[in-house]
Amino acid sequence: MSPNSYDAIVVGARCAGSPTAMLLARKGYRVLLVDKASFPSDTISTHLIHPPGVAALARWGLLERLVATGCPPIHTYAFDFGPFTISGAPGTPEAPVGCAPRRTVLDKMLVDAASDAGVEVRENFTVTEVVTTDGVVTGIRGHGKDGHSVAERARVVIGADGLHSFVAKAVHPEQYHEKPPLLAGYYTYWSGLPMDGHFDTYVRRARGWAAWPTNDDLTLLVIGWPYAEFEANKSDVEGNYLKSLELAPEFAERVRAARREERFVGTAVPNYFRKPFGPGWALVGDAGYNKDFITAQGIPDAFRDAESCVEAVDATFRIGRPFEAAMAEHQAARDAHVLPMYEFTTQLATLEPPPPPLQRLLGAMPGDREAMDGFARVNAGVTSPAIFFSEENVSRILAGAR
Ligand SMILES: Cc1cc2nc3c(=O)[nH]c(=O)nc-3n(C[C@H](O)[C@H](O)[C@H](O)COP(=O)(O)OP(=O)(O)OC[C@H]3O[C@@H](n4cnc5c(N)ncnc54)[C@H](O)[C@@H]3O)c2cc1C
């Protein structure tokens, strides 16, 4: 192996990896980005991008490209709890809307943006070994489609290789705040189910679902049931999916009038934080932190993680800040930012009825524009649950309803 052919090797080229590689290359670093997949390709994930994620795409100069794909903006989030609905605007003046590009569209755009920035991109390249020298990660070994084994070296190897991260398995990071899978989710795409810029969710006993528009005039409809039902319901996903919708008869009627265009896809995921760095390595995106998809935070989280990790790596390479210190700060900022949302998300993912105080609060919101927008923004990851559910804000909402 030649010594340090690259400043950074990024393993995984989707929401976390391509932006990480792109941002490093834009700072002048020599970057290799590898993925065992080729692009465009799909992956198991729905793809609502809340306003903070759309804002990141705008910051990176990619929003126009996205808009040109015909992906519609999403300006309203509505939460139908049965007896009442909370409907609000998820955005802010700076980041007013969400959107939901197909992963075939989004991930290809991100890989292309990395390549445009000067990143060397190798698709169909599977990493099979994380190479270490005296306890420090110094490179990777892997192969392309021809199976020929290749080794590459870098000053840092960044695992952006998702939930089942190969890099994480190799470096054994500390794992914390772990929770088991809580929810099983299944989704598919429908034509003839117009959403008019809405992300609509329905919350019922032991069921929750959401629908929103994506490319090609299709609507994604995802339904979740408790993880305890995952195995039993596998034998009839379609039947259980359609039966769940009957808990909101008017919506079920709309779906009966629509047409399913694709197969059902579903999964359940564990919840964890991982220490995102060690000697010569880092983890970004799901490789470093994963949470249930019920609040759809993964893509904006991956974008924010990429930006923050790149700042830390840059501080080390450019001004010689110790890697350990720069990355520890990055980890602390990540954890502080996402922990309240992690707790909120994993509570929602149980699909258990909200505790009585939360039920009272939710019931007080309809008609209170500030509260409804605030609730939409909490779900959009714009406002921290720690702020929205603070004593002061809760008292204000409850007082307004009296
Ligand atoms: C059912 C479901 C629904 C979701 N819905 C949403 C949503 O609506 N909105 C949202 O924001 N988030 C959602 N998420 C979360 C979102 O999908 C993830 O947070 C996001 O994809 C993380 O991006 P990533 O780049 O970290 O990982 P991934 O997107 O998983 O990408 C990892 C990449 O690494 C590559 N790779 C893995 N191992 C290797 C190897 N050994 N060698 C080379 N390449 C390798 C893979 O091929 C893959 O391309 C959902 C997740 C699930 C499971």
Short mmCIF file of C-alpha atoms in Angstrom, two decimals, residues 214-355:
data_model
loop_
_atom_site.label_atom_id
_atom_site.label_comp_id
_atom_site.label_asym_id
_atom_site.label_seq_id
_atom_site.Cartn_x
_atom_site.Cartn_y
_atom_site.Cartn_z
CA THR A 214 -43.04 12.28 -3.42
CA ASN A 215 -41.74 12.29 -6.99
CA ASP A 216 -43.82 11.14 -9.97
CA ASP A 217 -47.17 12.17 -8.42
CA LEU A 218 -46.95 9.26 -6.00
CA THR A 219 -47.84 9.23 -2.32
CA LEU A 220 -45.90 7.23 0.23
CA LEU A 221 -48.06 5.64 2.91
CA VAL A 222 -46.24 4.01 5.84
CA ILE A 223 -47.97 2.13 8.67
CA GLY A 224 -46.49 1.09 11.97
CA TRP A 225 -47.53 -1.50 14.53
CA PRO A 226 -45.80 -2.57 17.74
CA TYR A 227 -42.68 -4.67 17.32
CA ALA A 228 -44.42 -7.40 19.35
CA GLU A 229 -46.67 -7.95 16.30
CA PHE A 230 -43.83 -7.96 13.76
CA GLU A 231 -43.53 -11.73 13.32
CA ALA A 232 -47.25 -12.50 13.54
CA ASN A 233 -48.22 -9.85 10.97
CA LYS A 234 -45.54 -10.82 8.45
CA SER A 235 -47.76 -13.51 6.96
CA ASP A 236 -50.31 -10.92 5.78
CA VAL A 237 -48.70 -7.52 5.51
CA GLU A 238 -51.21 -6.17 3.00
CA GLY A 239 -54.20 -7.36 5.04
CA ASN A 240 -52.86 -5.85 8.26
CA TYR A 241 -51.87 -2.62 6.49
CA LEU A 242 -55.33 -2.13 4.96
CA LYS A 243 -57.14 -3.23 8.12
CA SER A 244 -55.23 -0.62 10.15
CA LEU A 245 -56.49 2.15 7.87
CA GLU A 246 -60.09 1.27 8.77
CA LEU A 247 -59.40 2.93 12.14
CA ALA A 248 -59.82 6.20 10.16
CA PRO A 249 -62.70 5.33 7.80
CA GLU A 250 -62.54 8.50 5.68
CA PHE A 251 -58.86 8.02 5.00
CA ALA A 252 -59.39 4.31 4.29
CA GLU A 253 -61.99 5.32 1.70
CA ARG A 254 -59.44 7.57 -0.03
CA VAL A 255 -56.94 4.72 -0.16
CA ARG A 256 -59.57 2.33 -1.56
CA ALA A 257 -60.04 4.81 -4.42
CA ALA A 258 -56.26 4.96 -5.02
CA ARG A 259 -53.97 2.45 -6.73
CA ARG A 260 -50.97 0.72 -5.19
CA GLU A 261 -47.99 1.04 -7.53
CA GLU A 262 -45.22 -0.84 -5.73
CA ARG A 263 -44.60 -3.78 -3.41
CA PHE A 264 -44.67 -3.48 0.38
CA VAL A 265 -41.35 -2.89 2.11
CA GLY A 266 -40.92 -3.08 5.87
CA THR A 267 -38.53 -3.42 8.75
CA ALA A 268 -37.85 -2.63 12.41
CA VAL A 269 -34.68 -1.03 13.75
CA PRO A 270 -32.78 -0.91 17.04
CA ASN A 271 -32.06 2.37 18.83
CA TYR A 272 -28.52 3.29 19.92
CA PHE A 273 -25.76 5.87 20.18
CA ARG A 274 -22.17 4.90 19.38
CA LYS A 275 -18.99 6.74 20.26
CA PRO A 276 -18.32 8.17 16.80
CA PHE A 277 -14.53 8.20 16.77
CA GLY A 278 -11.32 6.52 17.78
CA PRO A 279 -7.72 6.38 16.56
CA GLY A 280 -7.88 6.93 12.80
CA TRP A 281 -11.63 6.38 12.45
CA ALA A 282 -14.98 8.10 12.69
CA LEU A 283 -18.63 7.12 12.25
CA VAL A 284 -21.34 9.34 10.76
CA GLY A 285 -25.08 8.93 10.14
CA ASP A 286 -26.81 5.72 11.21
CA ALA A 287 -23.44 4.07 11.76
CA GLY A 288 -23.00 6.35 14.78
CA TYR A 289 -26.53 6.99 16.00
CA ASN A 290 -29.80 5.32 15.13
CA LYS A 291 -33.38 5.81 16.26
CA ASP A 292 -36.76 4.58 15.22
CA PHE A 293 -38.02 6.06 11.96
CA ILE A 294 -41.39 7.15 13.40
CA THR A 295 -40.25 10.79 13.58
CA ALA A 296 -38.28 10.63 10.30
CA GLN A 297 -35.15 12.27 11.66
CA GLY A 298 -32.47 10.12 10.01
CA ILE A 299 -31.72 12.11 6.87
CA PRO A 300 -31.45 15.58 8.48
CA ASP A 301 -29.49 13.98 11.33
CA ALA A 302 -27.09 12.44 8.80
CA PHE A 303 -26.67 15.82 7.08
CA ARG A 304 -25.96 17.62 10.37
CA ASP A 305 -23.61 14.87 11.48
CA ALA A 306 -21.69 15.10 8.20
CA GLU A 307 -21.20 18.86 8.58
CA SER A 308 -20.14 18.60 12.20
CA CYS A 309 -17.76 15.67 11.63
CA VAL A 310 -16.14 17.47 8.70
CA GLU A 311 -15.53 20.55 10.88
CA ALA A 312 -13.84 18.36 13.48
CA VAL A 313 -11.68 16.51 10.95
CA ASP A 314 -10.77 19.82 9.29
CA ALA A 315 -9.72 21.32 12.63
CA THR A 316 -7.36 18.37 13.08
CA PHE A 317 -5.91 18.40 9.57
CA ARG A 318 -5.71 22.17 9.09
CA ILE A 319 -4.77 23.62 12.46
CA GLY A 320 -3.51 20.51 14.20
CA ARG A 321 -6.23 20.32 16.87
CA PRO A 322 -5.92 16.90 18.52
CA PHE A 323 -8.36 14.52 16.79
CA GLU A 324 -9.57 13.21 20.14
CA ALA A 325 -10.51 16.71 21.38
CA ALA A 326 -12.13 17.85 18.14
CA MET A 327 -14.17 14.66 17.82
CA ALA A 328 -15.15 14.61 21.51
CA GLU A 329 -16.65 18.06 21.02
CA HIS A 330 -18.45 16.84 17.90
CA GLN A 331 -19.83 13.86 19.84
CA ALA A 332 -20.98 16.03 22.76
CA ALA A 333 -22.73 18.46 20.40
CA ARG A 334 -24.44 15.58 18.56
CA ASP A 335 -25.65 13.95 21.75
CA ALA A 336 -26.90 17.19 23.30
CA HIS A 337 -28.76 18.07 20.12
CA VAL A 338 -30.44 14.73 19.50
CA LEU A 339 -31.04 13.24 22.96
CA PRO A 340 -34.41 14.98 23.68
CA MET A 341 -35.64 13.93 20.22
CA TYR A 342 -34.35 10.41 20.78
CA GLU A 343 -36.44 10.11 23.95
CA PHE A 344 -39.49 11.63 22.24
CA THR A 345 -39.07 9.31 19.25
CA THR A 346 -38.61 6.13 21.23
CA GLN A 347 -41.63 7.01 23.38
CA LEU A 348 -43.80 7.54 20.28
CA ALA A 349 -42.48 4.33 18.71
CA THR A 350 -44.04 2.23 21.49
CA LEU A 351 -47.43 3.27 20.04
CA GLU A 352 -48.73 3.30 23.58
CA PRO A 353 -51.35 5.94 24.43
CA PRO A 354 -49.68 9.21 25.47
CA PRO A 355 -49.45 9.60 29.27
#
